[in-house]
Every structure is written in C-alpha cells, then in structure tokens.
Short mmCIF file of C-alpha atoms in Angstrom, two decimals:
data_model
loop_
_atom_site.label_atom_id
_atom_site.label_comp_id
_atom_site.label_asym_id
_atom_site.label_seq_id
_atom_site.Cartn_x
_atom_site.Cartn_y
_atom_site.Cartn_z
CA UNK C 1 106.59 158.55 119.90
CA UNK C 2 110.11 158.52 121.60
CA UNK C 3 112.93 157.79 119.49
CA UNK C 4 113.79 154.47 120.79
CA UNK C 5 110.41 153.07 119.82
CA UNK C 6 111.23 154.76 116.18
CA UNK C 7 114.27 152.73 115.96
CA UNK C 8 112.87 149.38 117.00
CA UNK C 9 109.92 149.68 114.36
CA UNK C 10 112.32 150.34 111.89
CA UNK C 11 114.44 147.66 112.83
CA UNK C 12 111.25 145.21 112.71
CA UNK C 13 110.12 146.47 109.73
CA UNK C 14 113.50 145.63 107.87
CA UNK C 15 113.15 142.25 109.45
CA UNK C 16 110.19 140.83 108.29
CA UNK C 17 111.18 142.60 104.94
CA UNK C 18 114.13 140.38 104.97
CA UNK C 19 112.76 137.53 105.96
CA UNK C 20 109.53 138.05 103.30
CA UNK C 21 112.41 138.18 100.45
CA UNK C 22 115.05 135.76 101.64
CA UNK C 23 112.88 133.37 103.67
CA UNK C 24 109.19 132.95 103.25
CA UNK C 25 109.73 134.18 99.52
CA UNK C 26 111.14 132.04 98.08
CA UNK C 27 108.55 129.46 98.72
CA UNK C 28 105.92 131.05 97.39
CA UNK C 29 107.06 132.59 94.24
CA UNK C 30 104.98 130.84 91.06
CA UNK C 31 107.11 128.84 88.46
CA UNK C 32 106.88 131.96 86.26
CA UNK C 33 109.03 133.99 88.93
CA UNK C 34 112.33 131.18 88.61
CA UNK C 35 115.75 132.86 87.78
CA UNK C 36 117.29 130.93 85.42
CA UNK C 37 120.83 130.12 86.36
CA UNK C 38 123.63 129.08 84.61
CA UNK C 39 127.44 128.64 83.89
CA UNK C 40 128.32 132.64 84.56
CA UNK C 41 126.32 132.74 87.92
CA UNK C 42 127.82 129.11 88.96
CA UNK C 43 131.55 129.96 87.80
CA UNK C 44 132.29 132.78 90.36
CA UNK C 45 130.70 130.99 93.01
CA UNK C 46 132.97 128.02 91.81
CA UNK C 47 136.03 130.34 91.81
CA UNK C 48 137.68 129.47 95.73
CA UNK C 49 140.66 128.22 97.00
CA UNK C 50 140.21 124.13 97.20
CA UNK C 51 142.11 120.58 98.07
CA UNK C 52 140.04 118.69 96.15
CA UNK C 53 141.56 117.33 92.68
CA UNK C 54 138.43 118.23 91.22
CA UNK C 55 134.75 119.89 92.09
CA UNK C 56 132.30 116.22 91.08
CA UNK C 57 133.33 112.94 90.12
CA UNK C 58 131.00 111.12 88.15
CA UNK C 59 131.37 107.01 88.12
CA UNK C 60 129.59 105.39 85.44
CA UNK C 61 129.99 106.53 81.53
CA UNK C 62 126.10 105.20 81.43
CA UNK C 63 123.88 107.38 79.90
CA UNK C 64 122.78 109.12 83.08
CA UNK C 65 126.77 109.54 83.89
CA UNK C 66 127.32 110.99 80.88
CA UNK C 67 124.24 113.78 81.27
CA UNK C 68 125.86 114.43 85.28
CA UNK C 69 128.88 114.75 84.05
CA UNK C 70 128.14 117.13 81.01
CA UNK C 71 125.67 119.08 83.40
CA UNK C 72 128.08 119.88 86.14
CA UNK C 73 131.10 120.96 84.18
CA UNK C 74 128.97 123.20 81.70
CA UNK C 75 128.41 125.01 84.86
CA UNK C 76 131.91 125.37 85.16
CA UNK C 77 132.78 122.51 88.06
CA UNK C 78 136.06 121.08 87.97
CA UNK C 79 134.52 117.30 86.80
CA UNK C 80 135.66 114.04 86.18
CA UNK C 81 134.00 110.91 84.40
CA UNK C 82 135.21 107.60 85.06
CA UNK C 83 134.39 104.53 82.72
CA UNK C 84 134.28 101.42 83.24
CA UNK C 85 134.11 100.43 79.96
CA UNK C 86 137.01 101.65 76.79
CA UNK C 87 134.46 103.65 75.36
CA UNK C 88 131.68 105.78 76.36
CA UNK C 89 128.66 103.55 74.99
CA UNK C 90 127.82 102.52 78.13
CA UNK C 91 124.65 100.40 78.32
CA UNK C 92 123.56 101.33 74.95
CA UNK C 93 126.33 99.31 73.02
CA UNK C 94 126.18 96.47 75.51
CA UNK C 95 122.86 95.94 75.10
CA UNK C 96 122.48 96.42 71.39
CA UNK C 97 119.61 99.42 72.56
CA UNK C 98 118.46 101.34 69.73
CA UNK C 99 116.10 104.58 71.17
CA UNK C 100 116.48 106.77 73.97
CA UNK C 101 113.32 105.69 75.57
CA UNK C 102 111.67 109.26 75.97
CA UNK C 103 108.83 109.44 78.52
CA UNK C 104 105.84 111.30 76.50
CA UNK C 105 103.07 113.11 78.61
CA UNK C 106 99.08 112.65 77.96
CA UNK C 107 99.58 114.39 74.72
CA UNK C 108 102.67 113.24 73.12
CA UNK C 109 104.70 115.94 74.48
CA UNK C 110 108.30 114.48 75.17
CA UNK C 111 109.43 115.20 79.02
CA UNK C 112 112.44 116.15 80.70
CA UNK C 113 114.24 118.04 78.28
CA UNK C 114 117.58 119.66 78.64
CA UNK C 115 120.47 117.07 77.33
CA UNK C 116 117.70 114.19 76.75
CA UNK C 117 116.09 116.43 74.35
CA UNK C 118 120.10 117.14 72.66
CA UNK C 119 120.52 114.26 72.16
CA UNK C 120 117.34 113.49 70.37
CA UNK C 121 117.61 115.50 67.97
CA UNK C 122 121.75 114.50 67.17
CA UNK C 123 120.52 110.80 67.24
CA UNK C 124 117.02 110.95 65.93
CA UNK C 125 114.22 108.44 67.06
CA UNK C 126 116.67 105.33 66.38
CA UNK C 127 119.93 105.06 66.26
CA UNK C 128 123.28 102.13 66.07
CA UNK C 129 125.18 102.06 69.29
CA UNK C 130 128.19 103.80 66.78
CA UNK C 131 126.68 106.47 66.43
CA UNK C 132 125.45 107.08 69.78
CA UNK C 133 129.22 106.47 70.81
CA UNK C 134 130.31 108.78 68.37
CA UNK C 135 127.46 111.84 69.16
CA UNK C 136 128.74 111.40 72.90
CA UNK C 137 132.28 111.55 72.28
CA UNK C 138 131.64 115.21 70.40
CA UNK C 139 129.72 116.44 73.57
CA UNK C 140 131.97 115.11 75.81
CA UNK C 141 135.47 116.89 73.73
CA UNK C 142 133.76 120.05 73.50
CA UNK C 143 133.67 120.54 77.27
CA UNK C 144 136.61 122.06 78.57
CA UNK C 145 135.98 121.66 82.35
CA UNK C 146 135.13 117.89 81.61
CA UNK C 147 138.29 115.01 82.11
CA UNK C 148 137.38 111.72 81.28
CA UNK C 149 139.04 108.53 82.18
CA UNK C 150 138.38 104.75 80.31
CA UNK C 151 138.38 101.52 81.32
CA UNK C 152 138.88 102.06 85.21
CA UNK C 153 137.37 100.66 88.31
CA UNK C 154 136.51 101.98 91.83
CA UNK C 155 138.71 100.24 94.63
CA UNK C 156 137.79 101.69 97.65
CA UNK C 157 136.65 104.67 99.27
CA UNK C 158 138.24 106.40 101.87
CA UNK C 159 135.93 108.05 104.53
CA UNK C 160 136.11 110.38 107.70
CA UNK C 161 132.47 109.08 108.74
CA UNK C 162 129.66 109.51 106.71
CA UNK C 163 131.48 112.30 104.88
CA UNK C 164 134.19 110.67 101.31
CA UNK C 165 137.31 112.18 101.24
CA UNK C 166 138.62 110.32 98.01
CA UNK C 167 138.19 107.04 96.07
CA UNK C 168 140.96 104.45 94.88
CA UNK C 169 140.71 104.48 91.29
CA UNK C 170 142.43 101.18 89.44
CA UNK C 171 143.11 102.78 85.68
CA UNK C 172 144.80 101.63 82.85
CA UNK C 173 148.06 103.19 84.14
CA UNK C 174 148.01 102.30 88.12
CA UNK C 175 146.04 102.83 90.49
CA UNK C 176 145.04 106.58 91.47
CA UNK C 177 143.79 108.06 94.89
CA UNK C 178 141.28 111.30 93.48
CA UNK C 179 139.34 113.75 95.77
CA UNK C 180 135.93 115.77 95.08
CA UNK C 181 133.52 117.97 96.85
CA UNK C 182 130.71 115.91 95.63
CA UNK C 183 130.66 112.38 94.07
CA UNK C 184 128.11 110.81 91.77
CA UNK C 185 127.69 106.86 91.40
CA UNK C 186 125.56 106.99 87.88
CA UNK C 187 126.66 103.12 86.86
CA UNK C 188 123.93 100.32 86.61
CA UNK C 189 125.72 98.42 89.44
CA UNK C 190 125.94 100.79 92.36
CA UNK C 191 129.25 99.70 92.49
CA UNK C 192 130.36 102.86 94.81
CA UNK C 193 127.13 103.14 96.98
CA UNK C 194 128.13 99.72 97.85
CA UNK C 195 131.32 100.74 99.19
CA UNK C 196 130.01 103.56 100.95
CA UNK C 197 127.89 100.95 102.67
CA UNK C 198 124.76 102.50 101.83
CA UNK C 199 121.71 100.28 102.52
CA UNK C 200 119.86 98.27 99.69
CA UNK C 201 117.51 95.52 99.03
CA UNK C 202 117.81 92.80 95.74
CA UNK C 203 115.06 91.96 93.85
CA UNK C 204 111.48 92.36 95.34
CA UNK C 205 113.19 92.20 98.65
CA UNK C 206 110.76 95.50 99.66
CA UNK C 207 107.79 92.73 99.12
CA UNK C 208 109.77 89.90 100.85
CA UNK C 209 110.95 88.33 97.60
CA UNK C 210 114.77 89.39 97.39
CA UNK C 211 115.04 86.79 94.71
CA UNK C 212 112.46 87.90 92.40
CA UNK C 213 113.83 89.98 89.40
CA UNK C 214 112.31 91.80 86.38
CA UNK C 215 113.07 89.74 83.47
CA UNK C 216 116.54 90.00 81.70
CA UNK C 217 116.34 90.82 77.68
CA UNK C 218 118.57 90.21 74.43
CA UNK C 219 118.36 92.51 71.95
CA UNK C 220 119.17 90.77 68.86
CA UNK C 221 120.65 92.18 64.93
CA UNK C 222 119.12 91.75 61.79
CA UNK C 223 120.66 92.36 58.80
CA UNK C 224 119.08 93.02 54.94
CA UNK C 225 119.91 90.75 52.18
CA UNK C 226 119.96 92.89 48.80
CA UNK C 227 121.44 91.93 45.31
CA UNK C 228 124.13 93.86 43.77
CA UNK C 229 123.06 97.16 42.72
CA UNK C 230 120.19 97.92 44.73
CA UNK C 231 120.51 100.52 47.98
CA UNK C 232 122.78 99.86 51.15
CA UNK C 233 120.24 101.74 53.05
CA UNK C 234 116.86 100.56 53.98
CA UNK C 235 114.09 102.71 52.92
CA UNK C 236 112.84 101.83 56.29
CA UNK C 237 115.73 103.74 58.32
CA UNK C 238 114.57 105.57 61.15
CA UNK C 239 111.35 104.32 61.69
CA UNK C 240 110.10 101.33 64.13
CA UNK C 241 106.85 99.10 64.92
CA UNK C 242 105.35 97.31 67.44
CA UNK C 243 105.59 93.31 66.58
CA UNK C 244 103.08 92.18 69.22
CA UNK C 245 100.68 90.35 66.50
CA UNK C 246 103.29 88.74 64.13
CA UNK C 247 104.58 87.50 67.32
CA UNK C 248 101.36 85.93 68.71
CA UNK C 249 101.90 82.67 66.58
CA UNK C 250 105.69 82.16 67.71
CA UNK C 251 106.41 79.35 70.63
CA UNK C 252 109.46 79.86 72.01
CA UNK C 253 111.53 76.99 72.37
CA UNK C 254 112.24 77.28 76.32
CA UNK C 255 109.14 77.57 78.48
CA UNK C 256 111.31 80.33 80.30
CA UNK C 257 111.36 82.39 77.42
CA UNK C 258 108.55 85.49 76.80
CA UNK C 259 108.14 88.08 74.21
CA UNK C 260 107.07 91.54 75.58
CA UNK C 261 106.48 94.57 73.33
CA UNK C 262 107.84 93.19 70.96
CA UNK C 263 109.49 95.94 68.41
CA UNK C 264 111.80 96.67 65.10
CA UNK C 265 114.28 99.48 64.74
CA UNK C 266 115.09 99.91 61.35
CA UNK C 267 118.61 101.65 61.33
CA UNK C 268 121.10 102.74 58.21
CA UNK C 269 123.30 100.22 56.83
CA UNK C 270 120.33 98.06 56.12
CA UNK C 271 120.59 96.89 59.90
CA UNK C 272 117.15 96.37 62.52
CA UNK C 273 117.38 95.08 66.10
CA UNK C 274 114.55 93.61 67.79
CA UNK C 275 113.54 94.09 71.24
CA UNK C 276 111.44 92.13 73.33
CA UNK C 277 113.23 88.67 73.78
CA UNK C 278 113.15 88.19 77.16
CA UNK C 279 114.17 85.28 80.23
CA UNK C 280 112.07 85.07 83.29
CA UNK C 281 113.43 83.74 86.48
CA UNK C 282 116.83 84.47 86.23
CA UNK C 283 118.67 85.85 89.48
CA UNK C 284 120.79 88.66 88.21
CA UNK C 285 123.20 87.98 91.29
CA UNK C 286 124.54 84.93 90.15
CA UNK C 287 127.17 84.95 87.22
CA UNK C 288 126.05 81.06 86.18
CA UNK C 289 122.57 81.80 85.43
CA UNK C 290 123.37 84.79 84.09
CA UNK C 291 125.57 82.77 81.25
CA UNK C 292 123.40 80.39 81.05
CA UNK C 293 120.31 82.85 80.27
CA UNK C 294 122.47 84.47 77.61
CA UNK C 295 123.09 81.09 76.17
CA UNK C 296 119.37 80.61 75.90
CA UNK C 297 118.10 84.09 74.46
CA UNK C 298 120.88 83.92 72.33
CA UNK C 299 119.97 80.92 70.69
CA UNK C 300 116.13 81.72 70.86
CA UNK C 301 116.88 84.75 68.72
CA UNK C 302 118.10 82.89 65.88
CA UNK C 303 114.57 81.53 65.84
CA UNK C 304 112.80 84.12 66.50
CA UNK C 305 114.80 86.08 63.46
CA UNK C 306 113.69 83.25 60.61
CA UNK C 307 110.58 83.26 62.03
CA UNK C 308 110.12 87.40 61.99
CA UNK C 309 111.70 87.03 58.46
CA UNK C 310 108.80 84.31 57.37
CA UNK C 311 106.17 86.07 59.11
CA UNK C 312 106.98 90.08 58.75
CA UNK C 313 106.98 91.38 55.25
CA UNK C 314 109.29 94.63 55.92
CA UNK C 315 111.83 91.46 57.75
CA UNK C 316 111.69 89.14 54.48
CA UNK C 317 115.34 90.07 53.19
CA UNK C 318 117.01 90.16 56.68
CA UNK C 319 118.73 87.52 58.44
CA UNK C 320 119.94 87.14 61.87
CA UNK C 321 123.33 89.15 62.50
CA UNK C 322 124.48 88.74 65.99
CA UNK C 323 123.30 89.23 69.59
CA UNK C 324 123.75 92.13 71.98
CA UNK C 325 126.78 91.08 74.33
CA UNK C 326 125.34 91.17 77.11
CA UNK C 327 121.66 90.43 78.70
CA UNK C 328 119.71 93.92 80.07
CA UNK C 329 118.74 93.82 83.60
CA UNK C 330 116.86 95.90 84.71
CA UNK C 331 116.12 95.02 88.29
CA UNK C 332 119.30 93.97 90.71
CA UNK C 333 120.02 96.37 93.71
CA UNK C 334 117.47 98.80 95.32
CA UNK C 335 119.70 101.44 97.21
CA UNK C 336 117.90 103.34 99.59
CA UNK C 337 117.31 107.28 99.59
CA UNK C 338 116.22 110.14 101.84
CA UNK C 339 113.06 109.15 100.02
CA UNK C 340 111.99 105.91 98.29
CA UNK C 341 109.73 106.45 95.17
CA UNK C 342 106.37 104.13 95.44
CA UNK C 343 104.36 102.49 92.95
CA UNK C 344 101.48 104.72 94.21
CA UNK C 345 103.62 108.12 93.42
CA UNK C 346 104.05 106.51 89.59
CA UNK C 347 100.58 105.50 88.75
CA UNK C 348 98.61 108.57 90.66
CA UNK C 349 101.11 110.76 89.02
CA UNK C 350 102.54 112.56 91.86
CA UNK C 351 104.23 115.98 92.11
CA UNK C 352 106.88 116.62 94.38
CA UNK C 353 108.26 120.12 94.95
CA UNK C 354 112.02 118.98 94.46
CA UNK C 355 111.37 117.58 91.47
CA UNK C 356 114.55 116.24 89.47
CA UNK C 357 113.10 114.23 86.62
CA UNK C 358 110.23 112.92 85.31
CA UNK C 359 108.80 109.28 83.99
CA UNK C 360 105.67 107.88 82.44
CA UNK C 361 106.87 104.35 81.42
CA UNK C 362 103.61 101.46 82.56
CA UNK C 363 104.49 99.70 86.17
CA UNK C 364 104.87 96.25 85.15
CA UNK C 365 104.31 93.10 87.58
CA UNK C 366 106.14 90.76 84.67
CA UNK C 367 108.16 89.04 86.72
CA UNK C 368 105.27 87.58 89.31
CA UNK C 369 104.75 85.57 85.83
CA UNK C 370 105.49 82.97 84.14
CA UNK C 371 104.04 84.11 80.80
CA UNK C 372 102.61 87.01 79.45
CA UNK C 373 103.09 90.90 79.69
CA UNK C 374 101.03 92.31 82.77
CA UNK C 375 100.78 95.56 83.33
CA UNK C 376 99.50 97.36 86.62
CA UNK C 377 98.73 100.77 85.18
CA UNK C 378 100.13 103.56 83.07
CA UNK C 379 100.60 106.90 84.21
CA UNK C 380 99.74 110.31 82.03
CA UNK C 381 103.14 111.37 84.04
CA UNK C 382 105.13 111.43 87.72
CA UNK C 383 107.68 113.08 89.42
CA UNK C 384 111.17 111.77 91.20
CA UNK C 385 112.26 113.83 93.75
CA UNK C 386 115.82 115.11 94.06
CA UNK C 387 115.58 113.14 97.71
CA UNK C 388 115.80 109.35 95.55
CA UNK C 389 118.55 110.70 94.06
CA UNK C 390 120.34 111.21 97.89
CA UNK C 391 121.20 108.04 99.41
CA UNK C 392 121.06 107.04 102.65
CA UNK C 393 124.00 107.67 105.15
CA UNK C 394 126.77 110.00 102.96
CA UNK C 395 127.14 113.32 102.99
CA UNK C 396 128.68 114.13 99.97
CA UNK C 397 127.19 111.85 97.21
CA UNK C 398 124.34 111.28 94.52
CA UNK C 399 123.07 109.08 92.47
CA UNK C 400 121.13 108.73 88.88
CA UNK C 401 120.16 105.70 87.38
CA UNK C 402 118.18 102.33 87.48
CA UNK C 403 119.37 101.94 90.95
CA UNK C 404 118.24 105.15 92.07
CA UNK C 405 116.03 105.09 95.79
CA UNK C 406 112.57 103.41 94.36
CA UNK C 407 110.21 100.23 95.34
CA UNK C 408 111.19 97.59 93.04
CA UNK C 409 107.42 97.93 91.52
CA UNK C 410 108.17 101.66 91.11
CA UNK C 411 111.56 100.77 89.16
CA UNK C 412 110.07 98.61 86.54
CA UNK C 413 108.94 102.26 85.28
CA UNK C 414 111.80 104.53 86.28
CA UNK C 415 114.37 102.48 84.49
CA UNK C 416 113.97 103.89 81.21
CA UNK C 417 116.80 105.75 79.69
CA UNK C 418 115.04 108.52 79.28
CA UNK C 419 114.30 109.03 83.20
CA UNK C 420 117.56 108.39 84.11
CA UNK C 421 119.08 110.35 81.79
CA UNK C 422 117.32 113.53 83.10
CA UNK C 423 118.44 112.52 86.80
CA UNK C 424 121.90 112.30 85.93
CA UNK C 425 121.03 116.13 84.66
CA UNK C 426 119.99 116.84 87.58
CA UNK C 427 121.93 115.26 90.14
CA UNK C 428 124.92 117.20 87.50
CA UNK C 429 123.56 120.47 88.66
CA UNK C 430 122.76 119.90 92.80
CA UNK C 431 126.59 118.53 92.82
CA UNK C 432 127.33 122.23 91.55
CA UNK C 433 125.16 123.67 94.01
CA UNK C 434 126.08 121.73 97.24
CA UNK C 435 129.57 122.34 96.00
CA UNK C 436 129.40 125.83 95.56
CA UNK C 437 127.87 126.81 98.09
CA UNK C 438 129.62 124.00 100.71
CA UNK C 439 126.53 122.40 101.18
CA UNK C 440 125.42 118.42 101.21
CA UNK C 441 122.98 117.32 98.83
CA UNK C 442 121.17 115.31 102.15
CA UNK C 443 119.77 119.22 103.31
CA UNK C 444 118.73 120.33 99.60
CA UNK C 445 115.10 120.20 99.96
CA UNK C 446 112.24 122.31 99.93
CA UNK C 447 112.15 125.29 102.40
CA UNK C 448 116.33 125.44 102.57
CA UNK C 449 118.22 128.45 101.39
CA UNK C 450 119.37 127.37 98.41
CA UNK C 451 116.65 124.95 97.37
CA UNK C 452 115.55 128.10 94.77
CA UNK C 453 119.13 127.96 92.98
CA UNK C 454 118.77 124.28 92.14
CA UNK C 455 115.03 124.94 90.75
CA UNK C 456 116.29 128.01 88.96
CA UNK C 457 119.36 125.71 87.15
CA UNK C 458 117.77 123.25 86.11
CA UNK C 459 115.15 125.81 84.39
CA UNK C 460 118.11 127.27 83.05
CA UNK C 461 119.31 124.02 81.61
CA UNK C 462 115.44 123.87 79.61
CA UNK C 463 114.33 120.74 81.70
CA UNK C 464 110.98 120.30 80.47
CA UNK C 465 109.82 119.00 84.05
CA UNK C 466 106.24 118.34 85.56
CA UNK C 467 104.98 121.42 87.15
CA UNK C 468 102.16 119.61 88.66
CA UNK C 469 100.73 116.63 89.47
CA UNK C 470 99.14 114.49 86.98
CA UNK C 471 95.30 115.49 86.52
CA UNK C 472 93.16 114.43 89.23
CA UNK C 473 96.32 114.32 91.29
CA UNK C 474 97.32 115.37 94.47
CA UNK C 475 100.71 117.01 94.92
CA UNK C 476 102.89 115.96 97.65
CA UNK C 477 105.82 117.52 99.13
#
C-alpha cells in the first residue's frame, strides 16, 4: 500500500470518528449518558465581550417569569426581570390562588422538578399569596446575576427584522431603552409577542369560535370565627378537600354561574379560600364584561360562603372575607409556535425529544357549556416541546406561560401553574444556551449541535421530565 493511500485512510478514519462523537453521537446516547451542566460550564462560555445591557430579559414577574428568570442567571447570564405589578406575586396574589398546581404522574409522583419542586417544599401544599410573595422575594435577593425592576410596562420594541435589538421600558422613574441577547415574554397577556407581531388566535379561534373562552373564576376568602382564648390557627392548616357533593344542593343565583371542582384550602391565620366559582360566557377581550363578571362572582361568593358555612362542618365558624381582585382567565390569546401543542399530544401522552416541561392536568371542553364540568380525558402524563415555547417569526425570543404555542383545547390543560412554571425553567436555560453560544432559540431542536447542552442543563437543574411517552404511547419527534 503506497503512502498516499495510508494517509487518506487515516484521514477517513478520523472523520467518521469525528463525526460518530460530535455528530451522529449525540443522538443516540441513552438518557443515562446526559452531562449535567451547570453555572461553572455556562459562566466561561458567558464570559465575552458584549453591547447588550444584559444577557435575557424576562417580562412578566408571573410565576413562570420568575422560574426563567431565576434559571438563567443561576447559570450566570447577565438577567433582568421586569414586573408589571409592585410586587412579585404575580398571578398568585391577584387571583387569591392558594397551591402550585403540581402535575402528578400515574402514580402520584410530582413532575417537572427543578424550581417547581423548591418551591414546594418552601411553600408546602397550600399557601397565602404573602407568603408566596415573601418565599419569592428570598430567591429572587439571593441571586446576584438577577436585577429586578417593579411596576413597569413594555412600550415598544425596536427591531432590525425579525431579529429585537431592545425594548422601551416605561418604569417608575422614566422611560428606559434596554438591550438583550435573548428576551423572554413569561406574562399572562403576551403583551411583548404582541408587539413583535407574532401571530395568534383568541378564544377557540383554531375551531372557528374566536369568541369562545374557558370560563373566568373568583377565588373567594373565608375567615374563622373563634372566641377569645381559643387558637388563631386552624387545626385544619395545610390541608384541602374537594367540595363537589356539599356543593351539589347549591343554585347559583345567575344562570351564568357554575361550580367546577369545587375545593377548600385551609391556610394559617384561621383563613380558607375556595376555588371553583366560576362565569361562563364571558369574552376576556372586553374590559365591560369583564367588570361586570367580577361584579357577579363577587356577589355569588357571598352566597356561596353562608351556604358552605351551613352545609360544610369544617366551614361552620368561617365567614366570607373578601374576593380575589381580579377574575382568572385562563383562555385569551393563542400565540403561535414553531410547533403548536394538540389536544391529541395531551390525552395520548406524547413524548417529544425536546422536551421542556411536562403536564397531566384533564382537557376540559367547559366552555362549549352552559352547565356542568365536562371533561374530554385525562392523561397519565405529556410532553411540551421546547418548539411551543419558540414563537413564530423572532429570532431572539421565548416564551413560558398560559399563552405558550397550544390548541385552545390543549391549553385548558397546560395552563396550570405547575406546567408553566417548569417552562419558564426551561425557556431560563435555552436563553443561556442560544446566548452563549450566539445561537437563536428558532434552530434549537433535535439533531443541532447544541441541542445536547440544553438536555444536559436542564438535567443539571433536577427537572424531573418525561423520558417517554405515556404507556401505550407513541413518541414523536
């Protein structure tokens, strides 16, 4: 064999070894084989000259913000969280919302993980907006890489194409232009994907009904009567039940008025709020109804309260308190993805390989009723791929939330706090990725270079994720 031929073996030997370890590899090493990656590998890829004023800006102090915006700067990106509200409560004090809403697998086991599962166990199974407000504001401080900015607004956007090169900021103080490598719109409005023009539908618009919405609810207060001497905590703190029979004899006083899963959350300080009350036909678009519908629960839980308190023996020393301040919707705008979760994904229990969080909450048709609590089916588990969390049309931006890329039948699962909460996590640690490695979240997908490095950080960030699809299941990519 002449020397030349000796050479070009070698030479196509060390290519297919290269492209075996840095190409085909990748794709078909087992779950066992991730690297977990964290703040030390992510910091000195972090560590390069940049114009930005920071590495991810986070809009929305919901709880999904608040998870992106903890999960990129504890792997050392220069991060920024802007609320709209004076606190950091979010939807949870708005809305009077007492539990995290964890999705459970087949067996009980609690999914996603990672800063859901911190939180759990600083907040317990219920909890008063307070101290929610209060656990956040600790996680939040500790975080050195994290800014955080209160009761500010998005303006505008300023774009070179597809591609944002900052956002107008109105804040307490003036208005600020800021700049990031990647931005992430985790509020319940969409406000930002809005002004990036990214597509969406309203409603059941997918189905031709852009004026059909889930049900709004009012969570309501109760508060224990006790006689001087006796304890200021309920021996009841902590734990909850479901109401549904206690509430079978009650007749609302509005024939657009429904109770659904109807439940007590007995908190400290002798406090409970009830879930459940909710409106039907409202459209969440318009500010009247919306009023008016507040009105309505508000004054249906005043009934519902004596009646709980006539008809519930734990309730028979509490009175009504006060209402949430605002209504919970959980249906508005449907922005569109690089992929748009279906209702068939949630109830087969689908596995996709760029999976970012997980759900299990029932897909409900509710709202194609006047009365009564339908149900379409219940899933052990499912996946949402990273892709729902990319919208449509912008280069450099993700989302997390209720109004993350899913068919409206799909969302009345994937709303749950604890879903969203774990795609904030996630879409916290591609922003790091993308940004580090001068990438946009829109090529992050299965088969790309660094698709491996966004699997192996969110294993290092103890995501406790669906590793395959629900039993019986087909996987899909």
């Amino acid at each position: 064999m002449d020397k030349d031929k000796v050479v070009r073996l070698v030479l196509i030997a060390a290519l297919v070894f290269l492209i075996y370890q840095f190409g085909f590899r990748p794709l078909l090493v087992d779950d066992d084989d991730i690297k977990e990656l964290g703040r030390e590998y992510w910091s000195e890829l972090l560590e390069r000259a940049d114009d930005t004023d920071y590495d991810v800006i986070v809009f929305g102090a919901e709880p999904q913000g608040v998870a992106a915006a903890v999960s990129s700067a504890r792997l050392g990106a220069r991060t920024l969280l802007i609320s709209e509200d004076y606190h950091m409560g979010g939807i949870i004090s708005r809305c009077l919302i007492p539990e995290l809403e964890i999705p459970t697998g087949k067996n009980g086991q609690k999914l996603n993980g990672g800063i859901l599962d911190e939180l759990n166990k600083s907040l317990g199974d219920t909890f008063t907006s307070e101290k929610y407000i209060e656990t956040v504001d600790k996680i939040i401080q500790a975080e050195n890489d994290l800014d955080a900015i209160i009761g500010s607004s998005v303006a505008g956007v300023n774009m070179s194409g597809n591609h944002i090169d900052s956002i107008d900021v109105i804040t307490r103080d003036g208005k600020l232009t800021l700049s990031a490598d990647i931005y992430i719109d985790a509020s319940d409005e969409g406000a930002l994907l809005e002004l990036c023009g990214v597509p969406y539908f309203t409603g059941s618009g997918d189905l031709n009904l852009e004026n059909s919405f889930m049900p709004v609810s009012l969570n309501f207060e109760m508060i224990r009567s006790y006689s001087s001497g006796a304890s200021n905590s309920s021996s009841l703190a902590g734990r909850k039940a479901v109401l549904d029979e206690v509430a079978g004899g009650y007749e609302p006083k509005h024939e657009n008025i429904r109770l659904e899963d109807l439940r007590i959350f007995f908190l400290d300080d002798n406090k409970a709020v009830v879930s459940g009350l909710q409106v039907s036909g409202v459209n969440v678009l318009d500010s009247a109804e919306m009023q008016a519908a507040y009105e309505l629960a508000a004054e249906e839980a005043k009934n519902l309260s004596v009646y709980l308190s006539e008809n519930f023996d734990e309730l028979s020393d509490y009175t009504f308190s006060k209402a949430a301040d605002s209504l919970r919707v959980r249906e508005s705008r449907h922005f569109v993805g690089k992929y748009v979760l279906s209702a068939a994904d949630v109830l087969e229990g689908r596995y996709f390989s760029d999976t970012a969080a997980a759900g299990s909450y029932p897909v409900m048709l509710s709202k194609f009723s006047d009365k009564g609590s339908f149900i379409a089916g219940k899933p052990d588990h499912y996946s949402i791929p990273l892709r729902c969390l990319v919208p449509d049309g912008v280069t450099n931006m993700l989302m997390a939330g209720p109004r993350i890329s899913c068919s409206s039948l799909a969302a009345s699962s994937a709303y749950a706090l604890g879903t969203c909460i774990a795609e904030g996590e996630a879409a916290g640690a591609a922003a790091v990725v993308c940004t580090a490695r001068n990438e946009s979240p829109m090529f992050l997908e299965e088969g790309h270079a660094y698709f491996g490095e966004f699997a192996g950080t969110l294993a290092g960030k103890k995501m406790n994720l669906p590793k395959k699809a629900a039993s019986g299941r087909k996987d899909k990519n």
